[in-house]
Amino acid sequence: MSHRETNLKPVSMFTITSKLINHVVQSVSEHFGEDGLALVKKGINHFRDELIETVKAGAQPYELNEDELLDFENLLDSKKLEETYKKFVHAQESAGVEQPLSIYAVMAKVFAHIAKAIVDEYGDKGKEAIKQGVGSFGNERGRHIAKRAASVGKPNTMENYLTHYDMGRSDLFQYETIYHPTQIEQTFTACAFGDQWKKDGMGEYGILYCQMIDPSIAKGYNQNFDVVHDAYILKEGRCHFLFQMNEKTDDSDKE
């Protein structure tokens, strides 16, 4: 059986990042109202402070302008996010930062800061709100992956999941994929998100994303698609997944 990659273009990481933040903000607002929204903005302000320190750590003095920093409004809009991020990368380069933050690192950082602000205030209820936001985000992505497959005449089966996946993989991800007769096995030894959370000491917040994202994407793709995620980079030093379709009740989308 061939598992050839398709030619579908990956979805922009700016789109993926802004969608994640939108879903998390919506969930937090539904759970905690204006108080929760204020905490989201507090988390983003801590994130901005960290970005400023990143530039200050460069070899050359550089004075950041306000439009070179991400804020609440442009994190919610993919086009504004892309424009501001590119300016921020230029600022890092002008400051002599050897390795400017990737958009993957930005997504990891802003998520962790928002999650920290909510969880530190609301505890387990805060964790649940964050996880529900990630779950909603994942479901939307899964539905879109099914539509990507359908656009080239493929049903939303197990075999067509990874080949029509929405997010591109940079060199910051290192993984192996093995296709078995009844399941797909993936092992990640490097992950741009998990590695960033480990580096920042934000693993307890980042793992809220890890626990929800792949199962919710799979369910959005096909309600009978299951993901066993039995090892995490943030815990065991690697991520291990088994993707399995419940063939007996498979009801692939006909749209």
Coordinates of C-alpha atoms in Angstrom, one line a residue, residues 1-254:
M1 CA 0.0 0.0 0.0
S2 CA 1.4 3.4 -0.9
H3 CA 1.4 6.2 1.6
R4 CA 2.8 8.9 -0.8
E5 CA 2.6 12.5 0.4
T6 CA 0.1 14.7 -1.5
N7 CA 0.9 18.1 -2.9
L8 CA -1.5 20.0 -0.7
K9 CA 0.1 23.1 0.8
P10 CA 0.5 23.1 4.6
V11 CA -1.7 25.6 6.5
S12 CA 0.3 28.6 7.6
M13 CA 1.5 28.4 11.2
F14 CA 0.2 32.0 11.6
T15 CA -3.3 30.7 10.8
I16 CA -2.9 27.7 13.1
T17 CA -1.5 29.9 16.0
S18 CA -4.2 32.5 15.7
K19 CA -6.9 29.8 15.6
L20 CA -5.5 28.2 18.8
I21 CA -5.5 31.5 20.7
N22 CA -9.1 32.3 19.5
H23 CA -10.4 29.0 20.7
V24 CA -8.6 29.3 24.0
V25 CA -9.8 32.8 24.5
Q26 CA -13.4 31.8 23.7
S27 CA -13.3 28.9 26.2
V28 CA -11.8 31.0 29.0
S29 CA -14.4 33.7 28.4
E30 CA -17.2 31.2 28.5
H31 CA -15.9 29.8 31.8
F32 CA -14.8 32.9 33.6
G33 CA -16.2 35.9 31.7
E34 CA -14.3 39.3 31.8
D35 CA -12.1 38.2 34.7
G36 CA -10.8 35.3 32.6
L37 CA -10.3 37.6 29.6
A38 CA -8.3 40.0 31.8
L39 CA -6.1 37.1 32.9
V40 CA -5.5 36.1 29.2
K41 CA -4.3 39.6 28.5
K42 CA -2.1 39.4 31.7
G43 CA -0.5 36.2 30.3
I44 CA 0.1 37.8 27.0
N45 CA 1.8 40.8 28.7
H46 CA 4.2 38.4 30.4
F47 CA 4.8 36.8 27.0
R48 CA 5.6 40.2 25.6
D49 CA 8.0 40.9 28.4
E50 CA 9.8 37.7 27.5
L51 CA 10.0 38.7 23.9
I52 CA 11.6 42.0 25.0
E53 CA 14.2 40.1 27.0
T54 CA 14.9 37.9 24.0
V55 CA 16.0 41.0 22.0
K56 CA 17.9 42.5 24.9
A57 CA 20.0 39.3 25.0
G58 CA 21.3 40.0 21.5
A59 CA 24.8 41.1 20.8
Q60 CA 23.8 44.5 19.5
P61 CA 21.8 47.2 21.3
Y62 CA 18.3 47.6 19.7
E63 CA 15.3 49.6 20.8
L64 CA 12.1 47.7 20.1
N65 CA 9.1 49.6 18.6
E66 CA 5.6 48.8 19.7
D67 CA 4.6 47.4 16.3
E68 CA 7.4 44.8 16.6
L69 CA 5.8 43.1 19.6
L70 CA 2.8 40.8 19.5
D71 CA -0.3 41.8 21.5
F72 CA -3.8 40.5 22.2
E73 CA -5.3 41.9 19.0
N74 CA -2.8 40.7 16.5
L75 CA -2.5 37.3 18.1
L76 CA -6.2 36.8 17.2
D77 CA -5.7 37.8 13.5
S78 CA -3.5 35.6 11.4
K79 CA -2.5 38.4 8.9
K80 CA -1.6 40.8 11.7
L81 CA 0.2 38.0 13.5
E82 CA 2.3 37.3 10.4
E83 CA 3.1 41.0 9.8
T84 CA 4.1 41.6 13.4
Y85 CA 6.1 38.4 13.7
K86 CA 8.2 39.3 10.7
K87 CA 8.9 42.6 12.2
F88 CA 9.9 40.9 15.5
V89 CA 12.2 38.5 13.6
H90 CA 13.9 41.6 12.0
A91 CA 14.3 43.2 15.4
Q92 CA 16.0 40.0 16.7
E93 CA 18.3 39.9 13.7
S94 CA 19.1 43.6 14.1
A95 CA 19.9 42.9 17.8
G96 CA 22.3 40.1 16.8
V97 CA 20.2 37.3 18.2
E98 CA 21.8 34.2 16.9
Q99 CA 18.6 32.1 16.6
P100 CA 15.4 34.2 16.3
L101 CA 12.3 32.6 17.8
S102 CA 10.5 30.4 15.3
I103 CA 6.7 30.8 14.9
Y104 CA 6.5 27.4 16.6
A105 CA 8.3 28.8 19.6
V106 CA 6.0 31.8 19.7
M107 CA 2.9 29.6 19.6
A108 CA 4.3 27.5 22.5
K109 CA 5.3 30.5 24.6
V110 CA 2.0 32.4 24.2
F111 CA -0.1 29.3 24.9
A112 CA 2.0 28.5 28.0
H113 CA 1.7 32.1 29.4
I114 CA -2.0 32.2 28.9
A115 CA -2.5 28.8 30.4
K116 CA -0.3 29.7 33.4
A117 CA -2.3 32.9 34.1
I118 CA -5.6 30.9 34.0
V119 CA -4.4 27.8 35.9
D120 CA -2.6 29.8 38.6
E121 CA -5.9 31.6 39.3
Y122 CA -8.5 28.9 38.8
G123 CA -6.6 25.6 39.4
D124 CA -8.3 22.5 38.0
K125 CA -11.2 24.5 36.6
G126 CA -8.7 26.6 34.8
K127 CA -7.0 23.5 33.4
E128 CA -10.4 22.3 32.1
A129 CA -11.1 25.6 30.4
I130 CA -7.7 25.6 28.6
K131 CA -8.2 21.9 27.6
Q132 CA -11.6 22.6 26.2
G133 CA -10.3 25.4 24.1
V134 CA -7.5 23.1 22.7
G135 CA -10.1 20.4 22.1
S136 CA -12.4 22.8 20.1
F137 CA -9.3 24.0 18.2
G138 CA -8.3 20.4 17.4
N139 CA -11.8 19.4 16.3
E140 CA -11.8 22.3 13.8
R141 CA -8.4 21.2 12.5
G142 CA -9.6 17.6 12.1
R143 CA -12.7 18.6 10.1
H144 CA -10.4 20.7 7.9
I145 CA -8.0 17.8 7.3
A146 CA -11.0 15.7 6.2
K147 CA -12.0 18.4 3.7
R148 CA -8.4 18.5 2.5
A149 CA -8.6 14.8 1.8
A150 CA -12.0 15.1 0.1
S151 CA -10.6 17.9 -2.1
V152 CA -8.4 15.4 -3.8
G153 CA -11.1 12.6 -3.8
K154 CA -9.9 10.8 -0.7
P155 CA -12.2 9.6 2.1
N156 CA -11.4 10.4 5.8
T157 CA -9.9 7.0 6.5
M158 CA -6.8 6.1 8.6
E159 CA -4.6 5.9 5.6
N160 CA -5.5 9.4 4.4
Y161 CA -5.0 11.2 7.7
L162 CA -1.3 12.0 7.9
T163 CA -0.9 12.4 4.1
H164 CA -3.4 15.2 4.2
Y165 CA -2.4 16.7 7.6
D166 CA -2.6 20.5 7.8
M167 CA 0.5 21.5 9.7
G168 CA 3.9 21.4 8.0
R169 CA 6.9 19.9 9.8
S170 CA 10.1 21.9 10.1
D171 CA 13.5 20.5 11.1
L172 CA 12.5 21.3 14.7
F173 CA 10.4 18.1 14.6
Q174 CA 12.2 14.7 14.5
Y175 CA 9.9 11.7 14.1
E176 CA 9.4 8.2 12.6
T177 CA 6.2 7.0 11.1
I178 CA 5.4 3.3 10.7
Y179 CA 2.3 2.0 8.9
H180 CA 1.0 -1.2 10.4
P181 CA -1.9 -3.2 9.0
T182 CA -4.5 -1.8 11.5
Q183 CA -2.8 1.3 13.0
I184 CA -0.2 4.0 12.3
E185 CA 2.6 4.4 14.8
Q186 CA 4.5 7.6 15.3
T187 CA 7.4 8.4 17.6
F188 CA 8.7 11.9 18.1
T189 CA 12.2 12.5 19.5
A190 CA 12.0 16.2 19.0
C191 CA 9.0 18.6 19.0
A192 CA 9.2 22.4 18.6
F193 CA 6.4 22.8 21.2
G194 CA 7.4 20.3 23.8
D195 CA 11.1 21.2 23.6
Q196 CA 10.3 24.9 24.0
W197 CA 8.1 24.2 27.1
K198 CA 10.9 22.1 28.6
K199 CA 13.4 24.9 28.0
D200 CA 11.2 27.5 29.5
G201 CA 10.2 25.4 32.5
M202 CA 6.5 25.6 31.4
G203 CA 5.9 21.9 31.0
E204 CA 3.0 21.7 33.5
Y205 CA 1.1 24.2 31.3
G206 CA 2.2 23.0 27.9
I207 CA 1.1 19.4 28.6
L208 CA -2.5 20.6 28.7
Y209 CA -2.1 21.2 24.9
C210 CA -0.3 17.8 24.4
Q211 CA -3.0 15.9 26.3
M212 CA -5.8 17.2 24.1
I213 CA -4.6 18.1 20.6
D214 CA -4.1 14.9 18.8
P215 CA -7.2 13.0 20.1
S216 CA -9.3 16.0 19.3
I217 CA -7.9 16.5 15.8
A218 CA -8.5 12.8 15.1
K219 CA -12.1 13.0 16.3
G220 CA -12.7 16.0 14.1
Y221 CA -11.3 14.1 11.2
N222 CA -13.5 11.0 11.8
Q223 CA -15.5 10.3 14.9
N224 CA -14.3 6.7 14.8
F225 CA -10.6 7.6 14.7
D226 CA -8.8 7.1 18.0
V227 CA -5.3 8.1 19.2
V228 CA -3.4 6.4 21.9
H229 CA -0.8 8.9 23.2
D230 CA 1.1 6.8 25.8
A231 CA 4.4 8.8 26.1
Y232 CA 5.2 12.5 26.2
I233 CA 8.3 14.4 25.4
L234 CA 7.5 16.5 28.5
K235 CA 7.5 13.4 30.7
E236 CA 9.3 10.4 29.0
G237 CA 11.5 12.4 26.7
R238 CA 9.6 11.2 23.5
C239 CA 6.1 11.3 22.2
H240 CA 4.6 8.0 21.1
F241 CA 1.3 7.7 19.2
L242 CA -0.9 4.9 17.9
F243 CA -3.6 6.0 15.4
Q244 CA -6.4 3.5 15.1
M245 CA -9.7 3.4 13.3
N246 CA -12.7 1.6 14.7
E247 CA -13.5 -0.2 11.4
K248 CA -16.7 -1.9 12.7
T249 CA -18.5 1.4 13.1
D250 CA -16.6 3.5 10.5
D251 CA -18.9 6.2 9.2
S252 CA -16.6 8.3 7.0
D253 CA -17.9 11.7 6.0
K254 CA -19.6 11.7 2.6

